[in-house]
One Martini backbone bead per residue (centre of mass of N, CA, C, O) as a GRO file, in nm:
protein
  290
    1MET     BB    1  -4.281   0.776   0.048
    2GLU     BB    2  -3.976   0.943   0.063
    3LEU     BB    3  -3.702   0.854  -0.053
    4VAL     BB    4  -3.412   0.971   0.105
    5VAL     BB    5  -3.123   1.124   0.076
    6ARG     BB    6  -2.772   1.119   0.199
    7GLU     BB    7  -2.532   1.333   0.158
    8ASN     BB    8  -2.278   1.433   0.108
    9ASN     BB    9  -2.106   1.703   0.379
   10ALA     BB   10  -1.734   1.686   0.434
   11ILE     BB   11  -1.683   1.932   0.291
   12VAL     BB   12  -1.858   2.130   0.505
   13VAL     BB   13  -1.783   2.028   0.783
   14ASN     BB   14  -1.468   2.033   0.587
   15GLY     BB   15  -1.287   2.226   0.531
   16ASN     BB   16  -1.010   2.456   0.397
   17THR     BB   17  -0.932   2.518   0.583
   18VAL     BB   18  -0.574   2.540   0.744
   19ASN     BB   19  -0.334   2.673   0.875
   20GLY     BB   20  -0.488   2.983   0.790
   21ARG     BB   21  -0.583   2.848   0.519
   22THR     BB   22  -0.637   2.793   0.179
   23ALA     BB   23  -0.813   2.559  -0.071
   24ASP     BB   24  -0.880   2.681  -0.359
   25ILE     BB   25  -0.752   2.373  -0.478
   26ALA     BB   26  -1.020   2.112  -0.459
   27ILE     BB   27  -1.232   1.906  -0.359
   28THR     BB   28  -1.536   1.789  -0.399
   29SER     BB   29  -1.778   1.566  -0.361
   30HIS     BB   30  -1.680   1.375  -0.642
   31GLY     BB   31  -1.426   1.338  -0.434
   32SER     BB   32  -1.538   1.199  -0.198
   33ASP     BB   33  -1.659   0.993  -0.310
   34PHE     BB   34  -1.487   0.796  -0.423
   35TYR     BB   35  -1.280   0.823  -0.153
   36PHE     BB   36  -1.516   0.612  -0.001
   37ALA     BB   37  -1.542   0.389  -0.248
   38ILE     BB   38  -1.227   0.335  -0.197
   39CYS     BB   39  -1.265   0.259   0.129
   40ALA     BB   40  -1.509   0.012   0.078
   41ALA     BB   41  -1.279  -0.164  -0.107
   42MET     BB   42  -1.101  -0.191   0.084
   43ALA     BB   43  -1.240  -0.307   0.358
   44PHE     BB   44  -1.357  -0.578   0.189
   45ALA     BB   45  -1.096  -0.687   0.096
   46GLY     BB   46  -0.997  -0.722   0.390
   47PHE     BB   47  -1.184  -0.947   0.486
   48CYS     BB   48  -1.165  -1.172   0.272
   49PHE     BB   49  -0.866  -1.225   0.356
   50ILE     BB   50  -0.908  -1.266   0.651
   51GLY     BB   51  -1.110  -1.551   0.572
   52LEU     BB   52  -0.898  -1.659   0.360
   53ALA     BB   53  -0.761  -1.767   0.622
   54PHE     BB   54  -0.950  -1.937   0.781
   55ARG     BB   55  -0.870  -2.155   0.575
   56LYS     BB   56  -0.596  -2.194   0.731
   57GLU     BB   57  -0.341  -2.238   0.850
   58ARG     BB   58  -0.174  -2.074   1.069
   59ARG     BB   59   0.142  -2.094   0.952
   60GLU     BB   60  -0.017  -1.972   0.660
   61ARG     BB   61  -0.132  -1.653   0.759
   62LEU     BB   62   0.138  -1.454   0.596
   63PHE     BB   63  -0.029  -1.276   0.351
   64HIS     BB   64  -0.284  -1.218   0.472
   65TYR     BB   65  -0.207  -1.057   0.666
   66ILE     BB   66  -0.049  -0.829   0.504
   67THR     BB   67  -0.301  -0.804   0.304
   68ALA     BB   68  -0.483  -0.659   0.487
   69ALA     BB   69  -0.347  -0.413   0.581
   70VAL     BB   70  -0.292  -0.299   0.343
   71VAL     BB   71  -0.625  -0.244   0.358
   72PHE     BB   72  -0.702  -0.120   0.577
   73VAL     BB   73  -0.522   0.149   0.610
   74ALA     BB   74  -0.596   0.264   0.329
   75ALA     BB   75  -0.909   0.294   0.452
   76ILE     BB   76  -0.837   0.507   0.599
   77ALA     BB   77  -0.716   0.696   0.460
   78TYR     BB   78  -0.974   0.733   0.227
   79PHE     BB   79  -1.193   0.844   0.445
   80THR     BB   80  -0.966   1.107   0.516
   81MET     BB   81  -0.993   1.221   0.211
   82GLY     BB   82  -1.303   1.233   0.207
   83ALA     BB   83  -1.330   1.428   0.437
   84ASN     BB   84  -1.170   1.619   0.444
   85LEU     BB   85  -0.867   1.506   0.564
   86GLY     BB   86  -0.521   1.518   0.600
   87PHE     BB   87  -0.363   1.826   0.496
   88THR     BB   88  -0.261   2.091   0.299
   89PRO     BB   89  -0.239   2.400   0.189
   90ILE     BB   90  -0.032   2.481  -0.108
   91GLU     BB   91   0.171   2.644  -0.274
   92VAL     BB   92   0.233   2.703  -0.603
   93GLU     BB   93   0.433   2.647  -0.902
   94TYR     BB   94   0.186   2.673  -1.147
   95SER     BB   95  -0.008   2.858  -1.265
   96ARG     BB   96  -0.388   2.792  -1.430
   97SER     BB   97  -0.628   2.886  -1.579
   98ASN     BB   98  -0.777   2.661  -1.542
   99ALA     BB   99  -1.084   2.649  -1.303
  100LYS     BB  100  -0.986   2.384  -1.164
  101VAL     BB  101  -0.648   2.535  -1.059
  102ALA     BB  102  -0.718   2.780  -1.016
  103GLY     BB  103  -0.471   2.903  -0.800
  104THR     BB  104  -0.280   2.940  -0.447
  105PHE     BB  105  -0.423   2.687  -0.346
  106ARG     BB  106  -0.367   2.305  -0.233
  107SER     BB  107  -0.478   2.020  -0.121
  108ILE     BB  108  -0.238   1.790   0.023
  109TYR     BB  109  -0.223   1.464   0.116
  110TYR     BB  110  -0.003   1.325   0.416
  111VAL     BB  111  -0.197   1.049   0.438
  112ARG     BB  112  -0.079   0.915   0.213
  113TYR     BB  113   0.218   0.874   0.242
  114ILE     BB  114   0.147   0.693   0.517
  115ASP     BB  115  -0.018   0.477   0.390
  116TRP     BB  116   0.302   0.456   0.203
  117PHE     BB  117   0.463   0.381   0.474
  118ILE     BB  118   0.313   0.097   0.505
  119THR     BB  119   0.252  -0.049   0.289
  120THR     BB  120   0.505  -0.059   0.048
  121PRO     BB  121   0.665  -0.255   0.235
  122LEU     BB  122   0.441  -0.488   0.254
  123LEU     BB  123   0.423  -0.559  -0.089
  124LEU     BB  124   0.729  -0.608  -0.078
  125LEU     BB  125   0.696  -0.854   0.111
  126ASP     BB  126   0.534  -1.031  -0.046
  127LEU     BB  127   0.733  -1.047  -0.312
  128LEU     BB  128   1.008  -1.109  -0.151
  129LEU     BB  129   0.876  -1.378   0.000
  130THR     BB  130   0.846  -1.521  -0.182
  131ALA     BB  131   1.103  -1.454  -0.340
  132GLY     BB  132   1.316  -1.541  -0.082
  133MET     BB  133   1.473  -1.343   0.015
  134PRO     BB  134   1.749  -1.184   0.200
  135TRP     BB  135   1.687  -1.024   0.410
  136PRO     BB  136   1.940  -0.758   0.404
  137THR     BB  137   1.790  -0.704   0.112
  138ILE     BB  138   1.460  -0.633   0.213
  139SER     BB  139   1.535  -0.459   0.430
  140TRP     BB  140   1.653  -0.226   0.187
  141VAL     BB  141   1.406  -0.235  -0.010
  142ILE     BB  142   1.300  -0.057   0.232
  143LEU     BB  143   1.407   0.203   0.230
  144VAL     BB  144   1.460   0.309  -0.012
  145ASP     BB  145   1.110   0.338  -0.019
  146TRP     BB  146   1.141   0.557   0.239
  147ILE     BB  147   1.249   0.748   0.075
  148MET     BB  148   1.041   0.788  -0.170
  149ILE     BB  149   0.835   0.893   0.044
  150ILE     BB  150   0.945   1.068   0.139
  151THR     BB  151   1.043   1.210  -0.149
  152GLY     BB  152   0.745   1.288  -0.199
  153LEU     BB  153   0.647   1.460   0.022
  154ILE     BB  154   0.846   1.720   0.011
  155GLY     BB  155   0.784   1.758  -0.253
  156ALA     BB  156   0.469   1.860  -0.182
  157LEU     BB  157   0.519   2.051  -0.033
  158VAL     BB  158   0.674   2.253  -0.170
  159THR     BB  159   0.693   2.538  -0.358
  160SER     BB  160   0.926   2.528  -0.570
  161SER     BB  161   1.218   2.404  -0.766
  162TYR     BB  162   1.262   2.191  -0.533
  163LYS     BB  163   1.103   1.931  -0.591
  164TRP     BB  164   1.245   1.807  -0.808
  165GLY     BB  165   1.494   1.698  -0.625
  166TYR     BB  166   1.332   1.519  -0.506
  167PHE     BB  167   1.179   1.347  -0.740
  168ALA     BB  168   1.447   1.235  -0.816
  169PHE     BB  169   1.543   1.108  -0.607
  170GLY     BB  170   1.259   0.891  -0.589
  171CYS     BB  171   1.305   0.788  -0.901
  172LEU     BB  172   1.606   0.645  -0.815
  173ALA     BB  173   1.438   0.453  -0.606
  174LEU     BB  174   1.285   0.333  -0.756
  175VAL     BB  175   1.455   0.171  -1.013
  176TYR     BB  176   1.541   0.014  -0.812
  177ILE     BB  177   1.351  -0.135  -0.750
  178VAL     BB  178   1.254  -0.185  -1.026
  179TYR     BB  179   1.442  -0.448  -1.085
  180GLN     BB  180   1.469  -0.625  -0.832
  181LEU     BB  181   1.221  -0.709  -0.947
  182VAL     BB  182   1.280  -0.771  -1.272
  183TRP     BB  183   1.517  -0.940  -1.156
  184GLU     BB  184   1.654  -1.056  -0.887
  185ALA     BB  185   1.371  -1.209  -0.797
  186ARG     BB  186   1.299  -1.324  -1.051
  187LEU     BB  187   1.565  -1.510  -1.014
  188HIS     BB  188   1.456  -1.646  -0.697
  189ALA     BB  189   1.191  -1.787  -0.787
  190ARG     BB  190   1.254  -1.937  -0.998
  191ALA     BB  191   1.447  -2.199  -0.763
  192TYR     BB  192   1.124  -2.293  -0.599
  193GLY     BB  193   0.948  -2.272  -0.857
  194ARG     BB  194   0.675  -2.236  -1.136
  195ASP     BB  195   0.465  -2.116  -0.886
  196VAL     BB  196   0.689  -1.944  -0.799
  197GLU     BB  197   0.758  -1.760  -1.011
  198ARG     BB  198   0.410  -1.714  -1.127
  199SER     BB  199   0.341  -1.556  -0.911
  200PHE     BB  200   0.568  -1.309  -0.887
  201VAL     BB  201   0.536  -1.234  -1.207
  202MET     BB  202   0.257  -1.141  -1.148
  203CYS     BB  203   0.305  -0.946  -0.950
  204GLY     BB  204   0.487  -0.794  -0.990
  205SER     BB  205   0.422  -0.640  -1.260
  206LEU     BB  206   0.224  -0.513  -1.190
  207THR     BB  207   0.364  -0.331  -0.998
  208THR     BB  208   0.573  -0.183  -1.118
  209ILE     BB  209   0.393  -0.085  -1.355
  210LEU     BB  210   0.227   0.100  -1.173
  211TRP     BB  211   0.478   0.258  -0.957
  212ILE     BB  212   0.549   0.375  -1.261
  213LEU     BB  213   0.256   0.578  -1.256
  214TYR     BB  214   0.260   0.697  -1.010
  215PRO     BB  215   0.488   1.031  -1.092
  216VAL     BB  216   0.278   1.103  -1.261
  217ALA     BB  217   0.053   1.160  -1.114
  218TRP     BB  218   0.196   1.369  -0.936
  219GLY     BB  219   0.302   1.569  -1.218
  220LEU     BB  220  -0.025   1.621  -1.213
  221SER     BB  221  -0.077   1.756  -0.940
  222GLU     BB  222   0.170   1.815  -0.709
  223GLY     BB  223   0.371   1.958  -0.913
  224GLY     BB  224   0.219   2.091  -1.162
  225ASN     BB  225  -0.096   2.126  -1.179
  226VAL     BB  226  -0.289   2.014  -1.389
  227ILE     BB  227  -0.497   1.863  -1.215
  228ALA     BB  228  -0.747   1.820  -1.078
  229PRO     BB  229  -0.830   1.682  -0.704
  230ASP     BB  230  -1.060   1.484  -0.877
  231SER     BB  231  -0.863   1.366  -1.078
  232GLU     BB  232  -0.624   1.228  -0.856
  233ALA     BB  233  -0.884   1.062  -0.692
  234VAL     BB  234  -0.895   0.859  -0.980
  235PHE     BB  235  -0.543   0.797  -1.010
  236TYR     BB  236  -0.512   0.712  -0.747
  237GLY     BB  237  -0.716   0.509  -0.694
  238VAL     BB  238  -0.700   0.342  -0.901
  239LEU     BB  239  -0.415   0.237  -0.856
  240ASP     BB  240  -0.439   0.120  -0.575
  241PHE     BB  241  -0.608  -0.065  -0.651
  242LEU     BB  242  -0.466  -0.245  -0.836
  243ALA     BB  243  -0.225  -0.197  -0.578
  244LYS     BB  244  -0.391  -0.411  -0.317
  245PRO     BB  245  -0.658  -0.585  -0.418
  246ILE     BB  246  -0.607  -0.720  -0.644
  247PHE     BB  247  -0.291  -0.779  -0.546
  248GLY     BB  248  -0.387  -0.928  -0.350
  249ALA     BB  249  -0.574  -1.175  -0.518
  250LEU     BB  250  -0.343  -1.287  -0.653
  251LEU     BB  251  -0.155  -1.392  -0.438
  252ILE     BB  252  -0.294  -1.554  -0.302
  253TRP     BB  253  -0.377  -1.767  -0.513
  254GLY     BB  254  -0.054  -1.819  -0.557
  255HIS     BB  255  -0.043  -1.953  -0.313
  256ARG     BB  256  -0.235  -2.206  -0.234
  257ASP     BB  257  -0.009  -2.399  -0.299
  258ILE     BB  258   0.174  -2.296  -0.078
  259ASP     BB  259   0.458  -2.336   0.095
  260PRO     BB  260   0.613  -2.136   0.331
  261ALA     BB  261   0.854  -2.302   0.358
  262ARG     BB  262   0.950  -2.337   0.045
  263LEU     BB  263   1.092  -1.998   0.136
  264GLY     BB  264   1.180  -2.006   0.453
  265LEU     BB  265   0.915  -1.978   0.673
  266VAL     BB  266   0.926  -2.147   0.941
  267ILE     BB  267   0.616  -2.211   1.098
  268LYS     BB  268   0.524  -2.203   1.427
  269ASP     BB  269   0.279  -2.402   1.625
  270TYR     BB  270   0.164  -2.477   1.882
  271ASP     BB  271   0.060  -2.779   1.821
  272GLY     BB  272   0.422  -2.777   1.678
  273ASP     BB  273   0.586  -2.752   1.965
  274ALA     BB  274   0.769  -2.943   2.168
  275LEU     BB  275   0.792  -2.768   2.427
  276ILE     BB  276   0.518  -2.744   2.485
  277HIS     BB  277   0.410  -3.007   2.522
  278GLU     BB  278   0.594  -3.087   2.679
  279LYS     BB  279   0.499  -2.924   2.945
  280ARG     BB  280   0.216  -3.037   2.905
  281THR     BB  281   0.275  -3.317   2.987
  282SER     BB  282   0.452  -3.225   3.245
  283VAL     BB  283   0.163  -3.114   3.392
  284SER     BB  284  -0.033  -3.352   3.257
  285HIS     BB  285   0.132  -3.583   3.515
  286ILE     BB  286   0.085  -3.408   3.785
  287SER     BB  287  -0.205  -3.427   3.794
  288ASP     BB  288  -0.238  -3.760   3.804
  289ILE     BB  289  -0.031  -3.727   4.065
  290ASN     BB  290  -0.271  -3.609   4.206
   0.00000   0.00000   0.00000
């Protein structure tokens, strides 16, 4: 009996023609395979984080849930890209002679930016809550992060050299976020103890290094049309794998002995809520009388 190997035919089923235009610079089955592999890794990490959450009391699961949400959203985005969906053909600014990037229209995956619009604020929330940062600061940093993501998307969809103006706006936003992570948030985390500072520095440093590389990936792919879409898949995929599942594993490990209440996150479970307990007692008392 011969073993039948099922081939990935996503590129055939979901072609490169969208909105009346065909992307002649697009992923191959190799790029699709890689996207699906990262999808599987994200989903596996998500179930691991949820499984670890059930080993904690409900009031101590905040970071598990946030981190699991990050990788589950990313898994959906990577499934979409692996299926050769969630993109639109955009005319390139720079025509290249290299056969791998020669052509007129390049696949731009807007679903990647939808993913980032949801997941990067959650990653920042993980970090800034770990540092015990005040909510007004957290809200402001998340707003700046959204500016970074949206300007990156607009720049990717622009066909002229004006795309680099949006790229510059996004880089300025990134500089501010990096400043918060390497300076203000780090100093804030120090005040909560050595274990909190260690957890923040470990995860914050990883995030800072990786996020600085994302504009490089953008400039070589959506911006400059230098590397092929398959190489783009690997570049972004490796960054996302390190920035999400690996980050999440380090964060949850770092929080293993940290009570969220130490960080100002006093979360009451209903078993310990005095008001609900009082209501239950009253109901029980009435039942006894009847």
